[in-house]
CSV table of C-alpha atoms in Angstrom, one decimal:
chain,number,residue,atom,x,y,z
Z,1,MET,CA,-2.6,-27.4,7.9
Z,2,PRO,CA,-0.5,-30.1,6.1
Z,3,GLY,CA,2.5,-31.1,8.1
Z,4,VAL,CA,1.4,-29.4,11.3
Z,5,PRO,CA,0.5,-31.7,14.1
Z,6,LEU,CA,-2.9,-30.6,15.4
Z,7,GLY,CA,-1.9,-31.0,19.0
Z,8,ARG,CA,1.1,-28.7,18.6
Z,9,TRP,CA,-1.0,-26.1,16.7
Z,10,ALA,CA,-3.6,-26.1,19.5
Z,11,LEU,CA,-1.0,-25.5,22.1
Z,12,VAL,CA,0.6,-22.6,20.2
Z,13,THR,CA,-2.7,-20.9,19.6
Z,14,ALA,CA,-3.8,-21.4,23.2
Z,15,ALA,CA,-0.6,-19.9,24.5
Z,16,LEU,CA,-0.9,-16.7,22.3
Z,17,ALA,CA,-4.5,-16.3,23.4
Z,18,GLY,CA,-3.4,-16.3,27.1
Z,19,ILE,CA,-4.9,-19.7,27.9
Z,20,ALA,CA,-2.9,-21.8,30.4
Z,21,VAL,CA,-0.9,-24.7,28.8
Z,22,PRO,CA,1.4,-27.3,30.4
Z,23,SER,CA,4.9,-26.0,31.3
Z,24,GLY,CA,7.4,-26.9,28.6
Z,25,ALA,CA,4.7,-27.6,26.0
Z,26,LEU,CA,6.0,-24.8,23.8
Z,27,GLY,CA,9.7,-25.6,24.0
Z,28,PRO,CA,12.6,-24.3,26.1
Z,29,PRO,CA,12.4,-21.5,28.6
Z,30,ALA,CA,12.2,-17.9,27.3
Z,31,GLY,CA,15.7,-17.0,28.4
Z,32,PRO,CA,17.2,-14.4,30.7
Z,33,ARG,CA,15.6,-11.3,29.0
Z,34,ALA,CA,12.0,-12.5,29.5
Z,35,ALA,CA,10.0,-10.7,32.1
Z,36,ARG,CA,9.2,-12.6,35.3
Z,37,HIS,CA,5.5,-13.1,34.3
Z,38,ALA,CA,6.0,-13.3,30.5
Z,39,ASP,CA,5.4,-16.1,28.1
Z,40,VAL,CA,7.6,-16.1,25.0
Z,41,VAL,CA,6.2,-17.6,21.8
Z,42,ARG,CA,8.6,-19.1,19.2
Z,43,PRO,CA,6.5,-20.8,16.5
Z,44,ALA,CA,8.3,-21.6,13.2
Z,45,LEU,CA,6.6,-24.3,11.4
Z,46,PRO,CA,6.7,-25.3,7.7
Z,47,VAL,CA,3.8,-24.1,5.7
Z,48,PRO,CA,3.1,-23.5,2.0
Z,49,GLN,CA,3.3,-19.9,0.8
Z,50,THR,CA,0.3,-17.9,-0.2
Z,51,GLY,CA,-0.1,-15.2,-2.9
Z,52,HIS,CA,-0.5,-11.5,-3.4
Z,53,HIS,CA,-2.7,-9.9,-6.0
Z,54,GLN,CA,-4.3,-13.3,-6.7
Z,55,HIS,CA,-1.5,-14.9,-8.7
Z,56,ALA,CA,1.6,-14.8,-6.6
Z,57,ALA,CA,1.1,-18.3,-5.2
Z,58,ALA,CA,1.5,-19.9,-8.6
Z,59,ALA,CA,4.5,-17.6,-9.3
Z,60,GLU,CA,6.3,-18.6,-6.1
Z,61,GLY,CA,5.9,-22.3,-6.6
Z,62,ARG,CA,7.9,-23.3,-3.5
Z,63,GLY,CA,7.3,-24.0,0.2
Z,64,GLY,CA,9.1,-22.5,3.1
Z,65,HIS,CA,9.0,-21.7,6.8
Z,66,ALA,CA,6.8,-19.1,8.2
Z,67,SER,CA,5.9,-17.8,11.6
Z,68,LEU,CA,2.5,-18.2,13.3
Z,69,SER,CA,1.1,-15.3,11.2
Z,70,ALA,CA,1.2,-17.5,8.1
Z,71,LEU,CA,-0.5,-20.5,9.6
Z,72,ALA,CA,-4.1,-21.4,8.7
Z,73,ALA,CA,-4.9,-17.9,7.3
Z,74,PRO,CA,-3.2,-14.6,6.4
Z,75,THR,CA,-2.5,-12.1,9.1
Z,76,ALA,CA,-5.3,-10.3,11.0
Z,77,GLY,CA,-3.0,-7.7,12.6
Z,78,LEU,CA,0.6,-6.8,13.5
Z,79,LEU,CA,2.8,-6.6,16.4
Z,80,SER,CA,5.8,-4.2,15.9
Z,81,ASN,CA,8.6,-2.5,17.7
Z,82,THR,CA,9.4,-0.4,14.6
Z,83,THR,CA,12.5,-2.5,13.7
Z,84,ALA,CA,10.8,-5.9,13.8
Z,85,THR,CA,7.3,-7.0,13.0
Z,86,GLU,CA,5.2,-10.2,13.6
Z,87,GLY,CA,1.8,-11.0,12.2
Z,88,VAL,CA,-1.2,-11.8,14.5
Z,89,ALA,CA,-3.1,-14.9,13.5
Z,90,PRO,CA,-6.9,-14.7,13.2
Z,91,ALA,CA,-7.2,-17.2,16.1
Z,92,VAL,CA,-5.3,-14.8,18.3
Z,93,ALA,CA,-7.2,-11.8,17.2
Z,94,ARG,CA,-10.6,-13.2,18.4
Z,95,GLY,CA,-11.6,-11.3,21.4
Z,96,ALA,CA,-8.4,-9.1,21.3
Z,97,ARG,CA,-7.9,-5.5,20.6
Z,98,TYR,CA,-5.0,-3.1,20.4
Z,99,VAL,CA,-4.2,-0.8,23.3
Z,100,GLU,CA,-5.2,2.5,21.9
Z,101,GLY,CA,-2.6,4.2,19.8
Z,102,SER,CA,-0.2,1.3,19.7
Z,103,ASN,CA,0.7,-2.1,18.3
Z,104,VAL,CA,0.5,-3.7,21.7
Z,105,LEU,CA,-2.3,-6.2,21.7
Z,106,ARG,CA,-4.7,-6.8,24.7
Z,107,LEU,CA,-5.6,-10.4,24.4
Z,108,ALA,CA,-9.0,-12.0,25.2
Z,109,SER,CA,-7.5,-13.1,28.6
Z,110,GLY,CA,-6.7,-9.4,29.5
Z,111,ARG,CA,-3.0,-9.9,29.2
Z,112,TRP,CA,-0.9,-7.9,26.8
Z,113,MET,CA,1.2,-9.2,23.9
Z,114,TYR,CA,4.0,-7.2,22.3
Z,115,LEU,CA,7.4,-7.4,20.6
Z,116,ALA,CA,10.3,-6.3,22.9
Z,117,ASP,CA,12.1,-3.3,21.6
Z,118,GLY,CA,15.3,-3.1,19.7
Z,119,ARG,CA,15.6,-6.6,18.3
Z,120,PRO,CA,13.8,-9.3,16.3
Z,121,ALA,CA,12.2,-11.1,19.1
Z,122,PRO,CA,9.4,-13.6,19.7
Z,123,ALA,CA,6.1,-12.2,20.9
Z,124,VAL,CA,6.0,-11.7,24.6
Z,125,VAL,CA,2.8,-12.0,26.7
Z,126,VAL,CA,2.9,-9.9,29.8
Z,127,ALA,CA,0.6,-8.6,32.6
Z,128,PRO,CA,-1.3,-5.4,31.8
Z,129,GLY,CA,0.7,-2.3,32.5
Z,130,HIS,CA,4.0,-4.0,32.0
Z,131,PRO,CA,6.6,-1.1,32.0
Z,132,ALA,CA,8.4,-2.0,28.7
Z,133,ALA,CA,5.0,-2.4,26.9
Z,134,LEU,CA,3.9,1.0,28.3
Z,135,ARG,CA,7.0,2.6,27.0
Z,136,GLN,CA,6.3,1.2,23.6
Z,137,ILE,CA,2.7,2.5,23.8
Z,138,GLU,CA,3.9,6.0,24.7
Z,139,GLU,CA,6.4,6.0,21.9
Z,140,SER,CA,3.8,5.1,19.2
Z,141,ARG,CA,1.3,7.6,20.5
Z,142,ALA,CA,4.0,10.3,20.4
Z,143,TRP,CA,4.8,9.3,16.8
Z,144,LEU,CA,1.1,9.7,15.8
Z,145,ALA,CA,1.0,13.0,17.6
Z,146,SER,CA,4.1,14.2,15.7
Z,147,GLY,CA,2.0,14.2,12.5
Z,148,ARG,CA,-1.6,14.4,11.6
Z,149,VAL,CA,-4.4,11.9,12.1
Z,150,PRO,CA,-7.0,12.9,9.5
Z,151,GLY,CA,-10.8,12.5,9.7
Z,152,ARG,CA,-13.7,14.7,10.8
Z,153,THR,CA,-15.4,12.0,12.9
Z,154,PRO,CA,-14.1,9.9,15.7
Z,155,ALA,CA,-14.7,6.7,13.6
Z,156,ARG,CA,-12.7,8.1,10.7
Z,157,ARG,CA,-9.8,9.3,13.0
Z,158,ALA,CA,-9.7,5.9,14.7
Z,159,ALA,CA,-9.4,4.2,11.3
Z,160,ALA,CA,-6.7,6.7,10.2
Z,161,GLY,CA,-4.7,6.1,13.3
Z,162,ARG,CA,-4.8,2.4,12.9
Z,163,ALA,CA,-3.8,2.7,9.2
Z,164,LEU,CA,-0.8,4.8,10.1
Z,165,LEU,CA,0.4,2.4,12.8
Z,166,ALA,CA,-0.1,-0.5,10.4
Z,167,MET,CA,1.9,1.2,7.7
Z,168,ARG,CA,4.6,2.1,10.1
Z,169,ALA,CA,4.8,-1.6,11.2
Z,170,LEU,CA,5.1,-2.7,7.5
Z,171,LEU,CA,7.9,-0.2,6.8
Z,172,ARG,CA,11.4,-1.6,7.3
Z,173,PRO,CA,14.3,0.4,8.6
Z,174,ASN,CA,15.9,0.4,5.1
Z,175,GLY,CA,12.8,2.0,3.5
Z,176,ALA,CA,11.3,-1.2,2.0
Z,177,LEU,CA,7.5,-1.3,2.6
Z,178,ALA,CA,5.9,-4.8,2.8
Z,179,ALA,CA,2.6,-4.9,1.1
Z,180,GLY,CA,1.3,-7.1,3.9
Z,181,TRP,CA,2.8,-9.4,6.5
Z,182,SER,CA,2.0,-12.9,5.2
Z,183,ASP,CA,4.1,-15.0,2.9
Z,184,GLY,CA,3.4,-13.8,-0.7
Z,185,TRP,CA,2.7,-10.2,0.5
Z,186,LYS,CA,6.0,-9.8,2.4
Z,187,TYR,CA,7.7,-8.0,-0.5
Z,188,SER,CA,8.0,-4.3,-1.5
Z,189,TRP,CA,6.0,-3.3,-4.6
Z,190,PRO,CA,7.0,0.1,-6.0
Z,191,ARG,CA,3.3,0.9,-6.5
Z,192,ASP,CA,2.2,0.2,-3.0
Z,193,ALA,CA,5.3,1.9,-1.6
Z,194,SER,CA,4.7,5.1,-3.6
Z,195,PHE,CA,1.2,5.4,-2.2
Z,196,ALA,CA,2.5,4.9,1.3
Z,197,SER,CA,5.1,7.5,0.8
Z,198,ALA,CA,2.5,10.0,-0.3
Z,199,ALA,CA,0.2,9.1,2.6
Z,200,PHE,CA,3.1,9.6,5.1
Z,201,ALA,CA,4.0,12.9,3.5
Z,202,HIS,CA,0.4,14.3,3.7
Z,203,THR,CA,0.0,13.2,7.3
Z,204,GLY,CA,3.2,14.9,8.4
Z,205,HIS,CA,5.5,11.9,8.7
Z,206,ASP,CA,8.3,13.2,6.5
Z,207,PRO,CA,11.1,10.8,7.6
Z,208,GLU,CA,9.0,7.7,6.7
Z,209,ALA,CA,7.9,9.2,3.3
Z,210,TYR,CA,11.5,10.1,2.3
Z,211,ARG,CA,12.9,6.8,3.5
Z,212,ILE,CA,10.6,4.9,1.1
Z,213,LEU,CA,11.7,7.1,-1.8
Z,214,ARG,CA,15.4,6.5,-0.9
Z,215,TYR,CA,14.7,2.7,-1.0
Z,216,SER,CA,13.0,3.2,-4.5
Z,217,ALA,CA,16.2,5.0,-5.6
Z,218,ALA,CA,18.4,2.2,-4.3
Z,219,THR,CA,16.4,-0.5,-6.0
Z,220,GLN,CA,16.0,1.2,-9.4
Z,221,ARG,CA,17.4,-0.8,-12.3
Z,222,PRO,CA,20.2,0.8,-14.4
Z,223,ASP,CA,17.7,1.4,-17.3
Z,224,GLY,CA,15.4,3.5,-15.0
Z,225,SER,CA,12.8,0.8,-14.5
Z,226,TRP,CA,11.9,-1.3,-11.4
Z,227,GLU,CA,11.3,-4.9,-10.7
Z,228,ALA,CA,7.6,-5.8,-10.1
Z,229,ARG,CA,8.6,-6.3,-6.4
Z,230,THR,CA,11.7,-6.8,-4.3
Z,231,LYS,CA,12.7,-8.8,-1.2
Z,232,LEU,CA,12.6,-6.6,1.8
Z,233,ASP,CA,16.3,-6.6,2.3
Z,234,GLY,CA,16.6,-5.0,-1.2
Z,235,SER,CA,18.6,-7.9,-2.6
Z,236,GLY,CA,16.5,-8.2,-5.7
Z,237,PRO,CA,13.2,-9.8,-6.9
Z,238,PRO,CA,11.9,-13.0,-5.5
Z,239,ASP,CA,10.9,-14.4,-8.9
Z,240,GLY,CA,11.0,-13.7,-12.6
Z,241,ARG,CA,7.7,-12.0,-13.1
Z,242,HIS,CA,7.6,-9.3,-15.7
Z,243,ARG,CA,8.4,-5.7,-14.7
Z,244,GLN,CA,5.4,-3.4,-14.5
Z,245,LEU,CA,5.9,-0.1,-16.3
Z,246,ASP,CA,3.4,1.8,-14.1
Z,247,ALA,CA,6.2,2.1,-11.4
Z,248,ASN,CA,7.9,4.7,-13.6
Z,249,GLY,CA,4.9,6.9,-13.1
Z,250,TRP,CA,4.1,6.1,-9.5
Z,251,VAL,CA,7.6,6.7,-8.1
Z,252,PRO,CA,8.0,10.3,-9.6
Z,253,TRP,CA,4.5,11.1,-8.6
Z,254,ALA,CA,5.2,10.1,-5.0
Z,255,ALA,CA,8.5,12.1,-5.0
Z,256,TRP,CA,6.5,15.1,-6.2
Z,257,GLN,CA,3.9,14.6,-3.4
Z,258,TRP,CA,6.6,14.4,-0.9
Z,259,TYR,CA,8.3,17.5,-2.1
Z,260,ARG,CA,5.1,19.5,-1.9
Z,261,THR,CA,4.7,18.7,1.8
Z,262,ALA,CA,8.4,18.4,3.0
Z,263,PRO,CA,9.7,21.0,5.5
Z,264,ALA,CA,11.4,23.8,3.7
Z,265,ALA,CA,14.7,23.4,5.6
Z,266,GLY,CA,16.9,21.0,3.6
Z,267,ARG,CA,14.1,20.2,1.1
Z,268,ARG,CA,16.1,21.1,-2.0
Z,269,ALA,CA,19.2,19.2,-0.9
Z,270,ARG,CA,17.1,16.1,-0.4
Z,271,LEU,CA,15.4,16.5,-3.8
Z,272,ASP,CA,18.9,16.7,-5.3
Z,273,ALA,CA,19.6,13.3,-3.8
Z,274,LEU,CA,16.5,11.9,-5.4
Z,275,TYR,CA,16.8,13.6,-8.7
Z,276,PRO,CA,19.0,11.0,-10.5
Z,277,MET,CA,16.2,8.5,-9.7
Z,278,VAL,CA,13.6,10.9,-11.1
Z,279,ARG,CA,15.6,11.5,-14.2
Z,280,LYS,CA,16.1,7.9,-15.0
Z,281,ALA,CA,12.5,7.0,-14.3
Z,282,ALA,CA,11.1,9.8,-16.5
Z,283,ASP,CA,13.5,9.2,-19.3
Z,284,HIS,CA,12.6,5.5,-19.3
Z,285,ALA,CA,8.9,6.5,-19.3
Z,286,ALA,CA,9.3,9.0,-22.1
Z,287,GLY,CA,11.4,6.6,-24.1
Z,288,SER,CA,8.7,3.8,-23.8
Z,289,LEU,CA,6.1,5.8,-25.7
Z,290,ARG,CA,5.2,4.5,-29.1
Z,291,ALA,CA,4.7,6.5,-32.3
Z,292,ASP,CA,1.1,7.0,-31.4
Z,293,GLY,CA,2.0,8.5,-28.0
Z,294,LEU,CA,0.9,5.5,-25.8
Z,295,PRO,CA,3.1,3.2,-23.8
Z,296,PRO,CA,3.5,-0.4,-24.8
Z,297,ALA,CA,1.3,-3.1,-23.3
Z,298,SER,CA,2.5,-3.9,-19.8
Z,299,PRO,CA,1.2,-5.7,-16.8
Z,300,ASP,CA,-0.3,-3.1,-14.5
Z,301,TYR,CA,-1.8,-3.2,-11.0
Z,302,TRP,CA,-3.8,-6.3,-12.0
Z,303,GLU,CA,-0.4,-8.0,-12.5
Z,304,LEU,CA,-1.9,-9.4,-15.7
Z,305,ALA,CA,-0.6,-8.7,-19.2
Z,306,THR,CA,-2.8,-7.1,-21.8
Z,307,ALA,CA,-2.4,-7.3,-25.6
Z,308,THR,CA,-2.7,-3.5,-26.1
Z,309,PRO,CA,-1.9,-0.5,-23.9
Z,310,ASN,CA,-4.0,-0.2,-20.8
Z,311,ILE,CA,-5.2,2.7,-18.8
Z,312,GLY,CA,-3.7,1.3,-15.6
Z,313,THR,CA,-0.2,2.0,-17.1
Z,314,ALA,CA,-1.0,5.1,-19.3
Z,315,ALA,CA,-2.5,7.1,-16.5
Z,316,PRO,CA,0.3,6.6,-13.9
Z,317,LEU,CA,2.9,7.4,-16.6
Z,318,LEU,CA,1.1,10.6,-17.4
Z,319,ALA,CA,1.1,11.6,-13.7
Z,320,GLY,CA,4.7,10.7,-13.3
Z,321,LEU,CA,5.9,12.6,-16.4
Z,322,ASN,CA,4.1,15.7,-15.2
Z,323,ALA,CA,5.5,15.3,-11.7
Z,324,ALA,CA,9.0,14.8,-13.0
Z,325,ALA,CA,8.8,17.9,-15.2
Z,326,ASP,CA,7.7,20.0,-12.3
Z,327,LEU,CA,10.4,18.6,-10.1
Z,328,ALA,CA,12.9,19.4,-12.8
Z,329,ARG,CA,11.8,23.0,-12.7
Z,330,GLU,CA,12.2,23.1,-9.0
Z,331,ALA,CA,15.7,21.6,-9.3
Z,332,HIS,CA,16.7,24.1,-12.1
Z,333,HIS,CA,17.0,21.5,-14.9
Z,334,PRO,CA,15.0,23.3,-17.6
Z,335,GLU,CA,16.0,20.9,-20.4
Z,336,ASP,CA,14.8,17.9,-18.5
Z,337,ALA,CA,11.5,19.8,-17.7
Z,338,ALA,CA,10.9,20.6,-21.3
Z,339,ARG,CA,11.7,17.1,-22.5
Z,340,TRP,CA,9.3,15.4,-20.0
Z,341,ALA,CA,6.6,18.0,-20.6
Z,342,ARG,CA,6.7,17.3,-24.3
Z,343,ALA,CA,6.4,13.6,-23.5
Z,344,ALA,CA,3.5,14.2,-21.1
Z,345,ALA,CA,1.7,16.3,-23.7
Z,346,ARG,CA,2.1,13.5,-26.3
Z,347,LEU,CA,0.8,10.9,-23.9
Z,348,SER,CA,-2.1,13.2,-22.8
Z,349,ASP,CA,-3.2,13.7,-26.4
Z,350,ALA,CA,-3.0,9.9,-27.1
Z,351,VAL,CA,-5.0,9.1,-24.0
Z,352,SER,CA,-7.7,11.6,-25.1
Z,353,ALA,CA,-7.7,10.1,-28.6
Z,354,ARG,CA,-7.7,6.4,-27.7
Z,355,PHE,CA,-9.2,6.1,-24.2
Z,356,LEU,CA,-11.7,9.0,-24.0
Z,357,PRO,CA,-14.0,7.7,-26.7
Z,358,LEU,CA,-14.1,4.4,-24.9
Z,359,GLY,CA,-15.0,6.0,-21.5
Z,360,TYR,CA,-11.5,5.3,-20.3
Z,361,ARG,CA,-12.0,1.5,-20.3
Z,362,ARG,CA,-9.2,-0.9,-19.6
Z,363,THR,CA,-7.5,-1.2,-23.0
Z,364,ALA,CA,-7.1,1.0,-26.0
Z,365,ASP,CA,-8.4,-1.6,-28.4
Z,366,GLY,CA,-12.0,-1.2,-27.2
Z,367,ARG,CA,-12.3,-5.0,-26.5
Z,368,SER,CA,-12.2,-4.8,-22.7
Z,369,GLY,CA,-14.6,-3.8,-20.0
Z,370,HIS,CA,-14.4,-1.2,-17.3
Z,371,ASP,CA,-11.4,-0.9,-15.0
Z,372,SER,CA,-11.2,0.8,-11.6
Z,373,ALA,CA,-8.0,2.4,-12.9
Z,374,VAL,CA,-10.2,5.0,-14.6
Z,375,ALA,CA,-9.7,6.8,-11.2
Z,376,PHE,CA,-6.0,7.3,-12.0
Z,377,MET,CA,-7.1,9.9,-14.5
Z,378,ALA,CA,-8.5,12.0,-11.6
Z,379,PRO,CA,-6.7,14.2,-9.0
Z,380,PRO,CA,-4.4,13.8,-7.2
Z,381,PHE,CA,-2.8,11.9,-10.1
Z,382,ASN,CA,-4.0,13.9,-13.1
Z,383,ALA,CA,-6.0,17.0,-13.8
Z,384,ALA,CA,-9.5,15.5,-14.6
Z,385,PRO,CA,-9.8,15.5,-18.5
Z,386,ALA,CA,-12.9,15.8,-20.6
Z,387,GLY,CA,-15.5,13.1,-20.0
Z,388,LEU,CA,-14.0,11.8,-16.8
Z,389,PRO,CA,-16.9,12.5,-14.5
Z,390,ARG,CA,-19.2,10.5,-16.7
Z,391,ALA,CA,-16.6,7.7,-17.1
Z,392,LEU,CA,-16.2,7.5,-13.3
Z,393,ASP,CA,-19.9,7.1,-12.8
Z,394,ALA,CA,-20.2,4.5,-15.5
Z,395,ALA,CA,-17.3,2.5,-14.2
Z,396,TYR,CA,-18.6,2.6,-10.6
Z,397,ARG,CA,-22.0,1.3,-11.7
Z,398,ALA,CA,-20.4,-1.4,-13.8
Z,399,LEU,CA,-18.0,-2.6,-11.1
Z,400,LEU,CA,-20.3,-2.4,-8.1
Z,401,LEU,CA,-21.0,-5.8,-6.4
Z,402,PRO,CA,-24.0,-6.7,-4.3
Z,403,ASN,CA,-21.8,-6.5,-1.1
Z,404,GLY,CA,-21.3,-2.8,-1.8
Z,405,GLY,CA,-17.7,-2.9,-2.9
Z,406,LEU,CA,-16.0,-2.9,-6.3
Z,407,THR,CA,-14.3,-5.5,-8.4
Z,408,PRO,CA,-11.1,-4.3,-10.1
Z,409,GLY,CA,-12.7,-4.9,-13.6
Z,410,ASN,CA,-15.5,-6.6,-15.4
Z,411,ASP,CA,-13.9,-8.3,-18.3
Z,412,PRO,CA,-15.5,-11.7,-18.8
Z,413,SER,CA,-12.0,-13.3,-18.3
Z,414,ALA,CA,-11.2,-11.3,-15.2
Z,415,PRO,CA,-10.4,-13.6,-12.2
Z,416,TRP,CA,-12.1,-11.5,-9.5
Z,417,GLY,CA,-15.5,-13.2,-9.1
Z,418,GLY,CA,-17.8,-11.8,-6.4
Z,419,THR,CA,-15.0,-10.6,-4.1
Z,420,ALA,CA,-14.6,-6.8,-3.7
Z,421,TRP,CA,-11.1,-5.4,-3.5
Z,422,THR,CA,-10.7,-2.5,-1.0
Z,423,PRO,CA,-8.0,-0.7,-3.1
Z,424,SER,CA,-10.3,-0.6,-6.2
Z,425,THR,CA,-13.2,0.7,-4.1
Z,426,ALA,CA,-11.0,3.3,-2.4
Z,427,PHE,CA,-9.8,4.6,-5.8
Z,428,PHE,CA,-13.2,6.1,-6.3
Z,429,ALA,CA,-13.3,7.7,-2.9
Z,430,LEU,CA,-10.1,9.5,-3.7
Z,431,ALA,CA,-11.2,10.4,-7.2
Z,432,TRP,CA,-14.5,11.9,-6.1
Z,433,ALA,CA,-12.8,13.7,-3.3
Z,434,GLY,CA,-10.5,15.3,-5.9
Z,435,THR,CA,-13.2,16.2,-8.4
Z,436,GLY,CA,-15.6,18.1,-6.1
Z,437,ARG,CA,-17.9,15.3,-5.0
Z,438,PRO,CA,-17.1,15.0,-1.3
Z,439,ALA,CA,-20.4,13.5,-0.2
Z,440,ARG,CA,-20.1,10.6,-2.6
Z,441,ALA,CA,-16.5,10.2,-1.8
Z,442,GLY,CA,-17.3,10.0,1.9
Z,443,ARG,CA,-20.0,7.3,1.4
Z,444,VAL,CA,-17.6,5.1,-0.6
Z,445,LEU,CA,-14.8,5.6,1.9
Z,446,ASP,CA,-17.0,4.9,4.9
Z,447,TRP,CA,-17.9,1.6,3.3
Z,448,VAL,CA,-14.2,0.7,3.1
Z,449,LEU,CA,-13.6,1.8,6.7
Z,450,ALA,CA,-16.7,-0.2,7.9
Z,451,LYS,CA,-15.0,-3.4,6.6
Z,452,ARG,CA,-12.1,-3.3,9.0
Z,453,ASN,CA,-11.6,-6.6,10.8
Z,454,VAL,CA,-11.9,-7.4,14.5
Z,455,LEU,CA,-8.6,-5.6,15.2
Z,456,GLY,CA,-9.6,-2.5,13.2
Z,457,GLU,CA,-7.2,-3.4,10.3
Z,458,LEU,CA,-8.1,-2.7,6.7
Z,459,PRO,CA,-8.3,-6.0,4.6
Z,460,GLU,CA,-7.3,-6.6,1.1
Z,461,LYS,CA,-10.7,-8.0,0.1
Z,462,VAL,CA,-14.3,-8.2,1.2
Z,463,ASP,CA,-16.1,-11.5,0.5
Z,464,ALA,CA,-19.6,-11.9,-1.1
Z,465,ASP,CA,-21.2,-11.8,2.4
Z,466,GLY,CA,-19.6,-8.5,3.2
Z,467,ARG,CA,-16.9,-9.9,5.6
Z,468,PRO,CA,-13.2,-8.9,5.6
Z,469,ALA,CA,-11.1,-11.4,3.6
Z,470,SER,CA,-7.5,-12.1,2.7
Z,471,VAL,CA,-4.6,-10.4,4.5
Z,472,ALA,CA,-5.0,-7.5,6.8
Z,473,PRO,CA,-3.7,-4.9,7.1
Z,474,LEU,CA,-2.9,-4.1,3.5
Z,475,ALA,CA,-0.6,-1.1,3.1
Z,476,TRP,CA,-2.1,0.0,-0.2
Z,477,THR,CA,-5.6,0.2,1.2
Z,478,GLY,CA,-4.4,2.1,4.3
Z,479,SER,CA,-2.5,4.6,2.1
Z,480,LEU,CA,-5.6,5.2,-0.1
Z,481,ALA,CA,-7.8,5.6,2.9
Z,482,LEU,CA,-5.5,8.1,4.5
Z,483,LEU,CA,-5.1,10.2,1.3
Z,484,ALA,CA,-8.9,10.2,0.8
Z,485,LEU,CA,-9.4,11.4,4.4
Z,486,VAL,CA,-6.8,14.1,4.0
Z,487,ALA,CA,-8.5,15.3,0.8
Z,488,LEU,CA,-12.0,15.3,2.5
Z,489,ASP,CA,-10.6,17.3,5.4
Z,490,GLY,CA,-9.4,19.8,2.9
Z,491,PRO,CA,-7.8,21.5,1.1
Z,492,PRO,CA,-7.7,19.2,-1.9
Z,493,LEU,CA,-4.6,17.2,-2.5
Z,494,PRO,CA,-2.2,18.7,-5.1
Z,495,THR,CA,-2.0,17.3,-8.6
Z,496,PRO,CA,1.0,17.5,-10.9
Z,497,PRO,CA,0.4,20.2,-13.5
Z,498,LEU,CA,0.1,19.4,-17.2
Z,499,ARG,CA,2.0,22.2,-19.0
Z,500,PRO,CA,2.8,22.8,-22.6
């Protein structure tokens, strides 16, 4: 790495892996709170930042200081005490594994590595069975047991448990959800956070689901929209990238999914607290529709602008308007419900008129290729419209790569190359689970789960040789996998109703 003396880097890596290093090589003693046989690691070295969703590196355009997790490669795993989180570097992950049901890492040396409870702290390496580490393990296992770990096979349940623990580690006390734990990913995207809220809701982790929604309410702009992403402290966006209108669909959809699963006691009062956010989001979405019923061109989950409306924005807005209308009925706001239902009907008709004849391809002008966002027209987002099964099959065939995963889209100008993206692949598992094709959904989902890295974390990408690539874990992939597993376990996930 530029600017990092190789000798220093070797010492830090060796210490984390449990290899003996000379006393004092890593700096001053750990301090009075360190356990007698513990090694405390305090790396903080200057490195360039990396990007999220392919283009964030150029958008950032500045250097910074990052912990060991950002050196050499993105994270391979996470240490967490629920209030603080630290990334695990790939070099540390080699030969290591998590103690089952926890974010305590058993290193290749046999020693354990964890974050001490209750404070942002350096990683501590301790002897196996260390009492404080054991307490942390017991707490995380109890948290898993307080909800549901979906999956009909041991392998699926193991992947689900790991995804839940990773998402919990990425969730901040204030409700911000980091997309990942490497520089460039360490921000909260409304899209990723909404999926995580829905996944927490459907696995019985209501406090986490609702905390995310409260953060979305706190960071909503006065006009009802959201920034593309925010800093984890909620202080605002890290850059000037364009806002992405799909958030105005994803957030109300997530609120609806939460409401459908929330404990009855106090549910209405908590909905009332969220309702101003839902109203502003739905009014902004409805007000954005053009004369033809479609939303304007907007960057979507690709984080790339299109010249004409795209399905990656239209489908989430349709889901969000239907969700908002149903929440308005529950909250006894009939005028809101009627207004948003009319907007949803207009948008639904426009999608049928403009996207259906194209097989729900990426843009409404007919000049684009297939887009994995076709899956957003399926449950649990939207009631499957006419022609969707055929469009899903066509898109899957067009986007399938030799490594078995999917590229987000096949436009000639698309920047994806031969790398598969696990979220785009998982879209189809969720869509087929929701449209009565569980066997096909299971095969696609099992491909995604088989690409977990050495620590069992779900990566953002899979390279041309079929190996996990980029940052791991990725909250969005974990959320999608959990939702698909819940849907495959049955009954199907609920879908916001489209009503006249």
